[in-house]
mmCIF file with all atom_site columns, C-alpha atoms in Angstrom:
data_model
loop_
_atom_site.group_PDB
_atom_site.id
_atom_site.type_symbol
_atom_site.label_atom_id
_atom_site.label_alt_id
_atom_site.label_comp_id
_atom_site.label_asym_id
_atom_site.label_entity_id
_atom_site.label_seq_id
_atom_site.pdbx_PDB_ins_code
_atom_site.Cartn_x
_atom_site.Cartn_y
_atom_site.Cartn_z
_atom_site.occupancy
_atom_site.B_iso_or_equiv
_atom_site.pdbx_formal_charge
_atom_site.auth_seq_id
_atom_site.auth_comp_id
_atom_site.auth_asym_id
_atom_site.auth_atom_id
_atom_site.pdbx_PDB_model_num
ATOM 1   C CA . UNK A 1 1   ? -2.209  -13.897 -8.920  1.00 93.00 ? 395 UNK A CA 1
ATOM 2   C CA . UNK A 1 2   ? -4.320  -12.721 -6.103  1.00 96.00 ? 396 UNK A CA 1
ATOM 3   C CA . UNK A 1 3   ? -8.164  -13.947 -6.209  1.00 97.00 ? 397 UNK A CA 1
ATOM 4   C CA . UNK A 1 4   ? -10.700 -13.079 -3.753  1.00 97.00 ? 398 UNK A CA 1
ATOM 5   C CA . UNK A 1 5   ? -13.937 -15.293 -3.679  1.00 96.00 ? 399 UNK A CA 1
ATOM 6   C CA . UNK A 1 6   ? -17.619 -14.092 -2.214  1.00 97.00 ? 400 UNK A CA 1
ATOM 7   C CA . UNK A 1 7   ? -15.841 -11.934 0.801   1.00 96.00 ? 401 UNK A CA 1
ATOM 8   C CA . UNK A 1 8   ? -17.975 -10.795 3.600   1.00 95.00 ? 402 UNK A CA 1
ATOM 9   C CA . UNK A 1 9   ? -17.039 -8.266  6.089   1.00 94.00 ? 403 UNK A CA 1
ATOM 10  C CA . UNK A 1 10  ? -19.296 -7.651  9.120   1.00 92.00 ? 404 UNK A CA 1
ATOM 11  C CA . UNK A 1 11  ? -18.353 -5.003  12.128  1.00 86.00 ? 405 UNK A CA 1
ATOM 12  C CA . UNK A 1 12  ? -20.653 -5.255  15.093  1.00 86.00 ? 406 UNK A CA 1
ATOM 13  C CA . UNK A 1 13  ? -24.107 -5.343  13.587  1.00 87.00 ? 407 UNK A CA 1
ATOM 14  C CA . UNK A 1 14  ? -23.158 -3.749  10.540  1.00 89.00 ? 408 UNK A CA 1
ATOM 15  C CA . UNK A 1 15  ? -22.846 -5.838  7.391   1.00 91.00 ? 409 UNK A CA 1
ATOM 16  C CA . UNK A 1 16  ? -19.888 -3.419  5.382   1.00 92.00 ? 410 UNK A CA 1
ATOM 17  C CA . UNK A 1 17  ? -19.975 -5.253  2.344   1.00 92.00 ? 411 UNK A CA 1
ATOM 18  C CA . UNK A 1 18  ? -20.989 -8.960  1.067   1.00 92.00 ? 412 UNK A CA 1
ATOM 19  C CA . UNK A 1 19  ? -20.230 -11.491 -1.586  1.00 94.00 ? 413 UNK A CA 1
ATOM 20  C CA . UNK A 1 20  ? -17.152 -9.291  -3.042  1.00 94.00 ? 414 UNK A CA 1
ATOM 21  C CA . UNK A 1 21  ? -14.768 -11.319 -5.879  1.00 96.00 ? 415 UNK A CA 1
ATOM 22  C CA . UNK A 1 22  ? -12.283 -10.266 -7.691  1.00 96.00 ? 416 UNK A CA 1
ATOM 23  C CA . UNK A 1 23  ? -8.537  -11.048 -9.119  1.00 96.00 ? 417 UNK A CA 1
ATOM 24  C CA . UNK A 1 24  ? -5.683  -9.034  -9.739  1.00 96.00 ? 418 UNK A CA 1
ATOM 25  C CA . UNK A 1 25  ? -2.684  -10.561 -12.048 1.00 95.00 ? 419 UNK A CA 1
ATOM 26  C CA . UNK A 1 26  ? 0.274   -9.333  -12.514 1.00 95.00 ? 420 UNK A CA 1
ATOM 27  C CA . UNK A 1 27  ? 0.762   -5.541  -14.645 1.00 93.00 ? 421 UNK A CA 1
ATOM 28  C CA . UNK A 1 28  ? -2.475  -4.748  -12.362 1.00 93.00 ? 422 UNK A CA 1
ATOM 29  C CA . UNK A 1 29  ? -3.163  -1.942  -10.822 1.00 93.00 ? 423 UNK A CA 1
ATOM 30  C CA . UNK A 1 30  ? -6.207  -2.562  -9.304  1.00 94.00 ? 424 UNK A CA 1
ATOM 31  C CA . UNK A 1 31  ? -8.533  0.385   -7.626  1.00 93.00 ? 425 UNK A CA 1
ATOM 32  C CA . UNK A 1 32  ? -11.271 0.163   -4.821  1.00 92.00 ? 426 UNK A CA 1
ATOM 33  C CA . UNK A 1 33  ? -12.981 3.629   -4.992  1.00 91.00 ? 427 UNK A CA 1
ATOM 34  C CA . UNK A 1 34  ? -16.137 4.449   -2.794  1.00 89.00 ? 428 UNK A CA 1
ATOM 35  C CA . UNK A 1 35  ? -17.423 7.259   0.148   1.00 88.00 ? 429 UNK A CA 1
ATOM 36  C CA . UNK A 1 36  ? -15.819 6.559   3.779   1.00 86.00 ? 430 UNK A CA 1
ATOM 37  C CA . UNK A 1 37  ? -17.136 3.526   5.593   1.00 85.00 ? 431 UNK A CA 1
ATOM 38  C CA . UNK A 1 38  ? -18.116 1.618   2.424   1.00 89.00 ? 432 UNK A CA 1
ATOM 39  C CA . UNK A 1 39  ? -14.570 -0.851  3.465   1.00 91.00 ? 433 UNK A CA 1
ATOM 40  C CA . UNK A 1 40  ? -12.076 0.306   2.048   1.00 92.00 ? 434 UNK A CA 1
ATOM 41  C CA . UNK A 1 41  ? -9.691  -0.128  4.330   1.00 93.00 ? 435 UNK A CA 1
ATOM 42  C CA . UNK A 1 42  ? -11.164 -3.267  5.683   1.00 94.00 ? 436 UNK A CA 1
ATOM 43  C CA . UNK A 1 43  ? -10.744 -4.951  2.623   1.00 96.00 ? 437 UNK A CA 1
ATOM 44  C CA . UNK A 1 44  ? -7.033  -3.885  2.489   1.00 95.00 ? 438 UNK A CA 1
ATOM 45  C CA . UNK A 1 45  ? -6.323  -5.176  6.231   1.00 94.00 ? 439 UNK A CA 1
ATOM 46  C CA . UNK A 1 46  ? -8.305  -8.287  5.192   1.00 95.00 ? 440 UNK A CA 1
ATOM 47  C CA . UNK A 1 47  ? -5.549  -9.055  1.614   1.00 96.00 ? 441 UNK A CA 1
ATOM 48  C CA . UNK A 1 48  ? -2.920  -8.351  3.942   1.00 92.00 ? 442 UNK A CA 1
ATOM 49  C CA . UNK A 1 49  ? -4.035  -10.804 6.425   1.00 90.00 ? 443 UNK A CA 1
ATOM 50  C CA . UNK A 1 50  ? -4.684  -8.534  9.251   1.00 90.00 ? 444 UNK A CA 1
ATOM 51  C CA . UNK A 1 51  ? -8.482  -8.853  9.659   1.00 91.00 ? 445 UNK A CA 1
ATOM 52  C CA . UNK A 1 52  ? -10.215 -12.253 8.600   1.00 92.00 ? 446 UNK A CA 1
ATOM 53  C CA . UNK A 1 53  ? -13.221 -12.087 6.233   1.00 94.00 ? 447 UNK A CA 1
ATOM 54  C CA . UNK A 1 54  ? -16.561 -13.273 7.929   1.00 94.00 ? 448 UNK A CA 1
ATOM 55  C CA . UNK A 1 55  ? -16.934 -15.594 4.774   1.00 94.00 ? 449 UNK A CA 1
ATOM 56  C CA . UNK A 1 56  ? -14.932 -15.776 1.855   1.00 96.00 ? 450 UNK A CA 1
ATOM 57  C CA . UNK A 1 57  ? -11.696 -16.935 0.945   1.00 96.00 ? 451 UNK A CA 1
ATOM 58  C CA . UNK A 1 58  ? -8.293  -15.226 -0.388  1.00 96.00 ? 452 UNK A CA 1
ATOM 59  C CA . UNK A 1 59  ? -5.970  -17.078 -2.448  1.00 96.00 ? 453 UNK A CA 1
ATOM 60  C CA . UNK A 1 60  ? -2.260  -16.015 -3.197  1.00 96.00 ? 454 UNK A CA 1
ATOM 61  C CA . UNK A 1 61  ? -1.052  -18.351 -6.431  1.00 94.00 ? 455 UNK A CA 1
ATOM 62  C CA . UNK A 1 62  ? -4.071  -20.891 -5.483  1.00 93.00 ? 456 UNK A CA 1
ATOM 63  C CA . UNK A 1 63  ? -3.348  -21.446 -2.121  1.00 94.00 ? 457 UNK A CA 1
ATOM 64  C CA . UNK A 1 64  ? -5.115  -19.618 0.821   1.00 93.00 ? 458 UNK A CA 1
ATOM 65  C CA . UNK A 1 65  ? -3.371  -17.234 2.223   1.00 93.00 ? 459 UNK A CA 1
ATOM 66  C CA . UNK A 1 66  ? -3.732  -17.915 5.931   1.00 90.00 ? 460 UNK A CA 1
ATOM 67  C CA . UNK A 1 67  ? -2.092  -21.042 5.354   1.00 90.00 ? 461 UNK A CA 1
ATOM 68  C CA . UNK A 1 68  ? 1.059   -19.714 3.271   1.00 89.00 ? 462 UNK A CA 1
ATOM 69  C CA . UNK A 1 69  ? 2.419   -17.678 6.623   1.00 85.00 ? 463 UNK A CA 1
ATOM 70  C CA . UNK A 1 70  ? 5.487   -15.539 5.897   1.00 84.00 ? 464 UNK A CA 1
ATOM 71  C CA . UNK A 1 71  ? 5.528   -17.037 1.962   1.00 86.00 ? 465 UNK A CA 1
ATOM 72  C CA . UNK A 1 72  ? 3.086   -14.425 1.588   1.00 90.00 ? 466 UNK A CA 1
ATOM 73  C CA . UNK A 1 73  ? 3.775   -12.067 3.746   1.00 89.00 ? 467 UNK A CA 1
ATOM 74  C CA . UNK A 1 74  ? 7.077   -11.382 2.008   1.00 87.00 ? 468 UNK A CA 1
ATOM 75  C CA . UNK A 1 75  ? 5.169   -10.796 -1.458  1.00 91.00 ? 469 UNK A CA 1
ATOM 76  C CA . UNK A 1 76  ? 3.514   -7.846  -0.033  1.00 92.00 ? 470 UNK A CA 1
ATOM 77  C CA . UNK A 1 77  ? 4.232   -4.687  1.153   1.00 91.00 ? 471 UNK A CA 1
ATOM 78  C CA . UNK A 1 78  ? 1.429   -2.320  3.076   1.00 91.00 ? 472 UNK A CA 1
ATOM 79  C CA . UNK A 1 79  ? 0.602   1.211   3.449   1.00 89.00 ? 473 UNK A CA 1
ATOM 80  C CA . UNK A 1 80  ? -1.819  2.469   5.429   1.00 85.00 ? 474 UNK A CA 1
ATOM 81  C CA . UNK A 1 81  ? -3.735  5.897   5.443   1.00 78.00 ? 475 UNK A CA 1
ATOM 82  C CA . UNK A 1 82  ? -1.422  6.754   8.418   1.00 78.00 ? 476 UNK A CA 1
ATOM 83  C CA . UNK A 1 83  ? 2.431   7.248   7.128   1.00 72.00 ? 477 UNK A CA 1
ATOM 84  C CA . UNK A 1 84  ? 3.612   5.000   10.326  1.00 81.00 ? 478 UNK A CA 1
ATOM 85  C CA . UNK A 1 85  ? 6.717   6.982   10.360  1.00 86.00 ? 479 UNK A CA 1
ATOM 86  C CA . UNK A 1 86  ? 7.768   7.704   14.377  1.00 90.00 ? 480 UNK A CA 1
ATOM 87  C CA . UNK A 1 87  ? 8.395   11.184  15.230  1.00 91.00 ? 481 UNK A CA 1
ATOM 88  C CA . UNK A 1 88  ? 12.142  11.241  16.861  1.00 92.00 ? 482 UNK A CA 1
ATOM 89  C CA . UNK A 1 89  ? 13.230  8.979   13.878  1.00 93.00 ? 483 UNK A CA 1
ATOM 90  C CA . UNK A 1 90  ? 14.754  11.058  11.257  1.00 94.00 ? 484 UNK A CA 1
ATOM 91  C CA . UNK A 1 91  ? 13.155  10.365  7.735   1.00 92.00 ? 485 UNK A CA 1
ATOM 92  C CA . UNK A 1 92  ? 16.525  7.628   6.713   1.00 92.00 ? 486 UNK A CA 1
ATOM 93  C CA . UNK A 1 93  ? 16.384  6.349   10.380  1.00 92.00 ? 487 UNK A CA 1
ATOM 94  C CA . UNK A 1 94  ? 12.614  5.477   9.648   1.00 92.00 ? 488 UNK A CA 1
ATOM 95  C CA . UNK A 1 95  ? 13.022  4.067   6.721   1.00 91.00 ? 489 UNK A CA 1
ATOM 96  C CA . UNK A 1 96  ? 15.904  2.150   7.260   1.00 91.00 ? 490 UNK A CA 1
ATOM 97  C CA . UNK A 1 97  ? 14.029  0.700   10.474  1.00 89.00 ? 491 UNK A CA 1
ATOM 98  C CA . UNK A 1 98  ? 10.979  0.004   8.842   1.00 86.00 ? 492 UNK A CA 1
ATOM 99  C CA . UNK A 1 99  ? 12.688  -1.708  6.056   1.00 85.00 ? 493 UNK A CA 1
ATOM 100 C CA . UNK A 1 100 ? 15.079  -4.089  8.654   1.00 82.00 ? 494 UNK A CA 1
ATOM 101 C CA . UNK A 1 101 ? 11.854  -5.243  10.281  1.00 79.00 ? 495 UNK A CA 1
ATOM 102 C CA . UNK A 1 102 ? 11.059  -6.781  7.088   1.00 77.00 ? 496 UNK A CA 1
ATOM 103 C CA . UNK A 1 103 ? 14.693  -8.659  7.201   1.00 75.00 ? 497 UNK A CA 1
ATOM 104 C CA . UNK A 1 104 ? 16.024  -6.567  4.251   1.00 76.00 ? 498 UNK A CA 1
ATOM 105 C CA . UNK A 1 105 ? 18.784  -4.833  5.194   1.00 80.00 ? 499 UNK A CA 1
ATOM 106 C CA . UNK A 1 106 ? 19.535  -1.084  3.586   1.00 83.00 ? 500 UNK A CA 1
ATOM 107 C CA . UNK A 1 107 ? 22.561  0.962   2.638   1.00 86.00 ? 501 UNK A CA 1
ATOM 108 C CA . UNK A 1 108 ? 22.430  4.599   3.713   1.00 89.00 ? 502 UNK A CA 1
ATOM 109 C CA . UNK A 1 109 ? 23.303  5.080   0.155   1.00 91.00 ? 503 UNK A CA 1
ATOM 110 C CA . UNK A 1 110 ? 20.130  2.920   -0.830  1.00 90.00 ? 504 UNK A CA 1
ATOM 111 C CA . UNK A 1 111 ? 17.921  4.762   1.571   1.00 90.00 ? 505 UNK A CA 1
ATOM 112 C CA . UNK A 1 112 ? 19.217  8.513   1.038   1.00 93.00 ? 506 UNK A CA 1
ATOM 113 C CA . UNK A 1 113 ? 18.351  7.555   -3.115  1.00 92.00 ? 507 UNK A CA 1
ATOM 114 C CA . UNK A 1 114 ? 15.287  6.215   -2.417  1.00 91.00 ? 508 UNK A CA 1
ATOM 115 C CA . UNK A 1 115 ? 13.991  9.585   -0.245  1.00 93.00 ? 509 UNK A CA 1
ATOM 116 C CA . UNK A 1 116 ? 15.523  11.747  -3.070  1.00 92.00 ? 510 UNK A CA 1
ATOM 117 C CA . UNK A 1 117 ? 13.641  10.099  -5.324  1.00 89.00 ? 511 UNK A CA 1
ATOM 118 C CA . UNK A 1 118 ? 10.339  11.267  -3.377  1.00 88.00 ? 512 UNK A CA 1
ATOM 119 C CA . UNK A 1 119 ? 11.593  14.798  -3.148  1.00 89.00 ? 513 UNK A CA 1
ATOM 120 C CA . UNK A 1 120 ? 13.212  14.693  0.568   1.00 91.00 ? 514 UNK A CA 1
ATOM 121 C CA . UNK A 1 121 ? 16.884  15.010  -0.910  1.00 89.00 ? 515 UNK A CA 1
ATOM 122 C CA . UNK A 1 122 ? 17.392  18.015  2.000   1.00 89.00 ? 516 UNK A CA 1
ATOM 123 C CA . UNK A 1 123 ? 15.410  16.153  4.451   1.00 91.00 ? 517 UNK A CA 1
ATOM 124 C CA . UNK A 1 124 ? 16.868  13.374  5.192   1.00 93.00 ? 518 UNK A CA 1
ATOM 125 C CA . UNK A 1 125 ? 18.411  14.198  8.427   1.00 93.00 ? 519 UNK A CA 1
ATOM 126 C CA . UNK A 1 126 ? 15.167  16.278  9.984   1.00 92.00 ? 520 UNK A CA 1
ATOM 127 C CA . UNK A 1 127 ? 13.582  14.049  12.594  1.00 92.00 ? 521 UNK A CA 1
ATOM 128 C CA . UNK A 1 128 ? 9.893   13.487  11.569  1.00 92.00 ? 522 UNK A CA 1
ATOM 129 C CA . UNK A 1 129 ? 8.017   15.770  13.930  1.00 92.00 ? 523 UNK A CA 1
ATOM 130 C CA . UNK A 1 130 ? 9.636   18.694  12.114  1.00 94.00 ? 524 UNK A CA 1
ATOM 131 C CA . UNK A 1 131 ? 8.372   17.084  8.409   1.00 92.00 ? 525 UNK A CA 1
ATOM 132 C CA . UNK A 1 132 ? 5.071   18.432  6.892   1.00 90.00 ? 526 UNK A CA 1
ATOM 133 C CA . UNK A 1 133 ? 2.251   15.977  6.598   1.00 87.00 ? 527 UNK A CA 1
ATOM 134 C CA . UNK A 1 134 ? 3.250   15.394  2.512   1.00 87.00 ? 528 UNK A CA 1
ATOM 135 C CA . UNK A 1 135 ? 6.824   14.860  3.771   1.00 90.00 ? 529 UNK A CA 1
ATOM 136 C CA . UNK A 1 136 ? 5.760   12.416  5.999   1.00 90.00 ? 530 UNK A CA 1
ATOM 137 C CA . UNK A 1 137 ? 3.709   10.797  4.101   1.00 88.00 ? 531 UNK A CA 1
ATOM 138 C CA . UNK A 1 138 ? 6.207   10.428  0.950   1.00 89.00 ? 532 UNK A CA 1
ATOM 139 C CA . UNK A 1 139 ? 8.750   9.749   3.471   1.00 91.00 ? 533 UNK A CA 1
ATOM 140 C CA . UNK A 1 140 ? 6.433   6.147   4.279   1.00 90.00 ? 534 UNK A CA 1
ATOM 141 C CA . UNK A 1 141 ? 6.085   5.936   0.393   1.00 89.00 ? 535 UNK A CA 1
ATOM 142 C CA . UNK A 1 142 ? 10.059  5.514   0.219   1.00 90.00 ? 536 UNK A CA 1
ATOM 143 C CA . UNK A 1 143 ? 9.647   1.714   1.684   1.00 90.00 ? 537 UNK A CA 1
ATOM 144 C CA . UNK A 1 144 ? 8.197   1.030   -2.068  1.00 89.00 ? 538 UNK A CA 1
ATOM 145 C CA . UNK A 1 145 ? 11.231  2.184   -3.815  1.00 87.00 ? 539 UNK A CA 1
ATOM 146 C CA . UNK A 1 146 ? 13.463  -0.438  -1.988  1.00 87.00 ? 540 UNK A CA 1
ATOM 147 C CA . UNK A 1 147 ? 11.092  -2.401  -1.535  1.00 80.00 ? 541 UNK A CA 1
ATOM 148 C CA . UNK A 1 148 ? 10.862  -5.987  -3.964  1.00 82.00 ? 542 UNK A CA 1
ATOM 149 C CA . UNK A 1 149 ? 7.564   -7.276  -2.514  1.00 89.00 ? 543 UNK A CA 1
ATOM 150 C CA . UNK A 1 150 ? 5.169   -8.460  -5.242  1.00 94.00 ? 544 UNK A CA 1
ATOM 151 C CA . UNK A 1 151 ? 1.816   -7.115  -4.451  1.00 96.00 ? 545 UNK A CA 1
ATOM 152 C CA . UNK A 1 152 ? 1.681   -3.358  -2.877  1.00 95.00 ? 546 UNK A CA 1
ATOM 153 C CA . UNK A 1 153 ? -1.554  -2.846  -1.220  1.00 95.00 ? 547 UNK A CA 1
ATOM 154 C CA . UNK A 1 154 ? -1.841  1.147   -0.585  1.00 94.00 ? 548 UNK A CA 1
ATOM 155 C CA . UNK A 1 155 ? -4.351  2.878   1.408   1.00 92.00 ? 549 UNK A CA 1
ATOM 156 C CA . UNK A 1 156 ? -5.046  6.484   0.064   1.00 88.00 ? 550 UNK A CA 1
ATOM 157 C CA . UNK A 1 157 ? -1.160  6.930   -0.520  1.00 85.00 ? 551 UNK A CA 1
ATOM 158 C CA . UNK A 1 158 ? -2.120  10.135  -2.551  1.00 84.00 ? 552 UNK A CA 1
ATOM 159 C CA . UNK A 1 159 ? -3.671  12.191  0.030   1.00 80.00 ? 553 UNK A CA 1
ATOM 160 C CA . UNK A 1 160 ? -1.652  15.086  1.226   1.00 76.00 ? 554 UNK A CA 1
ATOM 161 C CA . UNK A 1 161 ? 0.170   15.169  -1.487  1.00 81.00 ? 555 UNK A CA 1
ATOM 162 C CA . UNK A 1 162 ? 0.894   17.933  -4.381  1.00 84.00 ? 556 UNK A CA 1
ATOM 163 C CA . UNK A 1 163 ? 0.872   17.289  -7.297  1.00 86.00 ? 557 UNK A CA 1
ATOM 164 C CA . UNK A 1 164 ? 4.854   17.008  -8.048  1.00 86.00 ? 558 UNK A CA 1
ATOM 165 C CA . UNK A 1 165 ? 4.393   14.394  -5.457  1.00 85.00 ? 559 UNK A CA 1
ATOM 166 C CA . UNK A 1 166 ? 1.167   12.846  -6.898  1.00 87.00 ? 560 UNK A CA 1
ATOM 167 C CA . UNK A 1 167 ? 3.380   12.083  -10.105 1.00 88.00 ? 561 UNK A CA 1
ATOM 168 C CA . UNK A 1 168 ? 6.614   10.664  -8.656  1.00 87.00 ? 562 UNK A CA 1
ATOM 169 C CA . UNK A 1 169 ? 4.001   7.940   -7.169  1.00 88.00 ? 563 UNK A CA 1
ATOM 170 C CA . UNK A 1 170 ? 2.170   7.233   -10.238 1.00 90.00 ? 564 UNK A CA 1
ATOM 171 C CA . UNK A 1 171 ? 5.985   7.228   -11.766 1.00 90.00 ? 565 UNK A CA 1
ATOM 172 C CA . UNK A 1 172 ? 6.701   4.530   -8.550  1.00 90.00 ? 566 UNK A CA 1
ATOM 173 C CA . UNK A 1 173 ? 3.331   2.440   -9.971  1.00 91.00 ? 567 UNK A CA 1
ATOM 174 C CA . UNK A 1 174 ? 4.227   2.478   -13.249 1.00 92.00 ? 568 UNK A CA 1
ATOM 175 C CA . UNK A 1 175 ? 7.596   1.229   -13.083 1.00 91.00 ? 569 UNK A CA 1
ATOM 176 C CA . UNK A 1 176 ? 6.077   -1.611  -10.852 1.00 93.00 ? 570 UNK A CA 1
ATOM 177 C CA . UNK A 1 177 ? 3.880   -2.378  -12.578 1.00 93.00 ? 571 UNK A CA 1
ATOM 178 C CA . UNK A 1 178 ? 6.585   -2.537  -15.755 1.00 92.00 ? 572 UNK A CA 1
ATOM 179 C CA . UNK A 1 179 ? 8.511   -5.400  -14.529 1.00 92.00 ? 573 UNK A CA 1
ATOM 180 C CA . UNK A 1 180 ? 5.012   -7.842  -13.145 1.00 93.00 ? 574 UNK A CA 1
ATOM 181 C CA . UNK A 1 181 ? 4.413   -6.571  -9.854  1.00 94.00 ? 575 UNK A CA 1
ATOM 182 C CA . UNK A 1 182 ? 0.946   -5.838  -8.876  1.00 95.00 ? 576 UNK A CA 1
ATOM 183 C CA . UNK A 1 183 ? -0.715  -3.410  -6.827  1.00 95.00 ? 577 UNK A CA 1
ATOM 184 C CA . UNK A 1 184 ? -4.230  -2.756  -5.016  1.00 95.00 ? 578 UNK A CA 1
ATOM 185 C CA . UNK A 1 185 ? -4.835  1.041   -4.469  1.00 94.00 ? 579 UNK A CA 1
ATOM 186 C CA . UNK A 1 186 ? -7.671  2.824   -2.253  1.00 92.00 ? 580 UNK A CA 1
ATOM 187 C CA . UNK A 1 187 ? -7.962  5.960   -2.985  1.00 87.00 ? 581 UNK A CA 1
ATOM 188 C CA . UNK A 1 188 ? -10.189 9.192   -3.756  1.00 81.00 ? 582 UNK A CA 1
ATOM 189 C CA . UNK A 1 189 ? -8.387  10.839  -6.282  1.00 78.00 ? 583 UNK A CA 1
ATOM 190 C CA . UNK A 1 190 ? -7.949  9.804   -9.996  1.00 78.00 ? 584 UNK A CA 1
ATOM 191 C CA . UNK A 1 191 ? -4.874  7.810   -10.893 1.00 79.00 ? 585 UNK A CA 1
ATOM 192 C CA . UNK A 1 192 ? -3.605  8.512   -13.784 1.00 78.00 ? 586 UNK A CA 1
ATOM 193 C CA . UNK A 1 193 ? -1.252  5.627   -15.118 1.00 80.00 ? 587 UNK A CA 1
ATOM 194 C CA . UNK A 1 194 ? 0.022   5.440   -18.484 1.00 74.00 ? 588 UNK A CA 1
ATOM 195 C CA . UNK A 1 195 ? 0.644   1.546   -18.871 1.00 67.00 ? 589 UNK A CA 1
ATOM 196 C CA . UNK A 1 196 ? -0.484  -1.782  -16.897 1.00 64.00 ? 590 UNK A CA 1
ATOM 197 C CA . UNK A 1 197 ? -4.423  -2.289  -16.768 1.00 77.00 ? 591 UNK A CA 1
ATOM 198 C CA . UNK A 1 198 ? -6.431  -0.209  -14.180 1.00 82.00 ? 592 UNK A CA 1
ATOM 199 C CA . UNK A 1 199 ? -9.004  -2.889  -13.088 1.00 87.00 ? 593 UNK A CA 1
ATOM 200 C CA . UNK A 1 200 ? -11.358 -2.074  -10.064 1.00 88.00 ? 594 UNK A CA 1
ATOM 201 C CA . UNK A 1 201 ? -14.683 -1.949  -8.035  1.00 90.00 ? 595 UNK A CA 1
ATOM 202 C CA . UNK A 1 202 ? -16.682 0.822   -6.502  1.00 89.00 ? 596 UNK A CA 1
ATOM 203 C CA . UNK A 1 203 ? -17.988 0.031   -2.579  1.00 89.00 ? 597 UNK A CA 1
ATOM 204 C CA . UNK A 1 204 ? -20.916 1.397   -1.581  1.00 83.00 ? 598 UNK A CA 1
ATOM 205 C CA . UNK A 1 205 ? -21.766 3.091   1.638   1.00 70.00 ? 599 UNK A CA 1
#
């Protein structure tokens, strides 16, 4: 279980948002809606362990997670509202990379199943610039589908997408959802899961 106590986050003089607690257990899919600048993002870099809250505390299984090092950094995986994907990297090179740098090593078999499942079945030798922005972006998505990290934090993974695309994500959720993972979803749009709970807060501006 992930619980986060009283968080604070303050850039420059700005106080984003203040005494901010939640959990999420596992069958979770928790959402953090709210306009741009309300912290969205922050609060995602912050669970991930990226950006430290200016009070607070985050706990992974009761233990803070700033002293659990790569214990917890293996349970989660991360994507941000930018794919990540590099542009002379075809779409299997990038997501066999990106997957190795996590120390999980990838079959092309694995990898070419995974981007089919996301609807790049004829893309996966195209090197990235050529890709549209929804390619792109479901070509980052992929990681999650080889992925076996416990807690997927996701930063508006639904935007550029269609709706074809919109689905096989929700589909992605769900099934993670299915078997006890957890994840913690920023987004805009409505998600529309059929199982797991759909806990959440709203941020204000």
């Amino acid at each position: 279980m992930l619980e986060a106590s009283h968080l604070e986050c303050v850039r420059g003089n700005r106080t984003i948002f203040r005494d901010l607690s939640f959990a999420v257990r596992p069958g979770d899919c928790f959402r953090l809606t709210g306009p741009n600048g309300s912290g969205k993002t922050s609060l995602l870099r912050m669970l991930c362990g990226l950006l430290s809250p200016t009070h607070g505390t985050i706990r992974w299984h009761g233990a803070g997670i700033e002293t659990l090092g790569e214990e917890y950094f293996s349970s989660i995986a991360y994507i941000g509202h930018r794919p990540g994907i590099k542009d002379e990297f075809t779409a299997m090179e990038n997501l066999q990379v990106s997957i190795g740098m996590r120390g999980i090593e990838i079959s092309r078999k694995a990898a070419a199943s995974a981007l089919e499942r996301m609807g790049l079945g004829g893309r996966l030798h195209v090197p990235a610039r050529f890709l549209s922005e929804g390619e792109r972006r479901r070509a980052a998505i992929a990681r999650l589908a080889v992925n076996h990290s416990m807690l997927w934090l996701l930063d508006e993974v639904l935007t550029s997408l269609d709706r074809l695309a919109v689905d096989m994500i929700q589909q992605l959720i769900e099934d993670h959802l299915a078997v006890g993972g957890m994840a913690i979803v920023a987004t805009h749009q409505e998600l529309n899961l059929s199982s797991g709970r759909s806990p959440g807060i709203e941020l204000a501006a």
